Amino acid sequence: MKYGIVMFPSKKLQDLANSYRKRYDPHYALIPPHLTLKAAFELSDGEIEEYSEKLKQIAKNHQPVRLTISKVSSFQPVNNTIYFKVEPTLELQELHKNLAETLPHSETEYAFVPHITIGQKLSSDEHSDVYGQLRMLGINHEEVLDRFHLLYQLDNDSWTVYETYHLGKE
Amino acid sequence: MKYGIVMFPSKKLQDLANSYRKRYDPHYALIPPHLTLKAAFELSDGEIEEYSEKLKQIAKNHQPVRLTISKVSSFQPVNNTIYFKVEPTLELQELHKNLAETLPHSETEYAFVPHITIGQKLSSDEHSDVYGQLRMLGINHEEVLDRFHLLYQLDNDSWTVYETYHLGKE
């Protein structure tokens, strides 16, 4: 089964992200707005409890993380994903690294650029238009995230939550 | 904020439910297939941690529950929701009752009929057609559910998971 690890920001930030995703992100209906800590990876049914236990330990060893967003950015020219750029604090980097070390298939293709996607799979022209507008947005958001979730993917590509892990808690 | 409590069945059963929901349920994109333990209720930001602690206690006091499905049914004439009928075992009834007693706004409108919705908000004719076909389905499914989730609703009516609670665990 395919699993992934994400953090959901506050309802307020999810609502804001959705106001763009609705128009610009074909994954809008598949998963709520999120920050990906570990992209899709395969685990067999027999492995899941062992890994879940490891995730619990990792969560315990990290404190809640500050989420700071000050601008809209894009992955161009790599791809045309537009996102809320999340400040890559040491806390987030360490959490990501710890998860990557522990979980399988962690030959990470890209460096970790924490972000919350608000648009993707746009045509080149759409990307220029939309990014041109959104990069002008004044966004200045800060909150603290105290948990992350392990999700699995259904046949229709949507995601269901399997487990919640609390940062810094028993 | 609006909260709800649900159990997600196995991926296998969610995929099966989605194969119908895709066509017959306008909530298809808003939440994965689920069994509702407590329908939408309001909690303020200040109340959530207190209630989450109560839910943790309730979960600890119940054992994992058996989910048995042997037919497709409908709420007609009350409404035209079509669903996988879940056997109302004592374990499920007790869990539902315990949650209803503990959470606010528990003047339950209906008796607890555990179910997994596969179609709703159909026209009268659609309902007759679809229900006529689906009630003939041979369905015979059994599994054990060991957790439930607390979700909150976003402005676009979709649901995000806030917390996972384990039945019978610390």
XYZ file of N, CA and C in Angstrom, chain B residues 3 10 13 24 32 40 44-46 50 55 63 71-72 76 84 88 95 98 100 113 117 119 136 160 162 164 168:
84
model
N -16.947 19.795 14.065
C -16.212 18.533 14.195
C -17.134 17.352 13.935
N -11.259 -0.550 6.069
C -10.044 -0.911 5.339
C -10.009 -0.263 3.962
N -12.433 -1.937 1.534
C -13.845 -1.558 1.607
C -14.035 -0.108 1.143
N -22.680 8.113 -7.341
C -23.948 8.336 -6.647
C -23.892 9.193 -5.391
N -13.277 10.605 2.765
C -13.208 9.197 2.338
C -14.422 8.416 2.882
N -21.788 15.938 12.716
C -21.218 17.267 12.931
C -21.724 17.948 14.202
N -15.643 25.073 20.307
C -14.798 26.266 20.163
C -13.339 25.840 20.291
N -12.436 26.697 19.841
C -11.004 26.398 19.914
C -10.581 26.060 21.342
N -11.196 26.717 22.291
C -10.828 26.491 23.678
C -11.288 25.149 24.217
N -9.871 19.643 25.711
C -10.624 18.963 26.775
C -11.405 17.774 26.195
N -12.190 11.874 24.563
C -12.271 10.859 23.501
C -11.197 9.797 23.688
N -12.989 -1.941 23.308
C -12.120 -2.818 22.533
C -12.367 -2.593 21.043
N -25.393 -6.493 3.566
C -26.293 -6.036 2.504
C -26.238 -4.528 2.276
N -26.798 -4.170 1.125
C -26.982 -2.755 0.796
C -28.402 -2.388 1.213
N -34.851 5.202 2.761
C -36.206 5.485 2.287
C -37.228 4.917 3.271
N -24.028 0.696 2.720
C -23.666 -0.633 3.214
C -24.185 -0.712 4.646
N -25.479 -3.732 13.689
C -25.424 -2.884 14.893
C -25.072 -3.723 16.118
N -20.198 2.064 21.980
C -19.228 3.101 21.617
C -19.967 4.377 21.203
N -21.594 6.017 24.278
C -20.580 6.632 25.114
C -20.132 7.977 24.545
N -21.924 9.854 22.440
C -23.077 10.768 22.472
C -23.246 11.381 23.857
N -28.062 4.001 13.361
C -28.081 2.930 12.364
C -26.700 2.949 11.701
N -22.172 5.161 3.769
C -22.952 5.711 2.652
C -22.261 5.444 1.316
N -24.411 6.211 -1.640
C -25.162 7.090 -2.538
C -26.079 7.991 -1.732
N -29.327 -5.951 -4.942
C -29.122 -7.316 -5.420
C -27.668 -7.777 -5.254
N -10.912 17.432 7.372
C -9.505 17.152 7.659
C -9.423 16.428 9.003
N -8.140 15.608 12.589
C -7.421 16.288 13.674
C -6.669 15.294 14.539
N -6.352 10.854 15.937
C -6.660 9.421 15.846
C -6.730 8.845 17.256
N -9.014 0.484 22.966
C -8.397 -0.500 23.856
C -6.925 -0.297 24.110
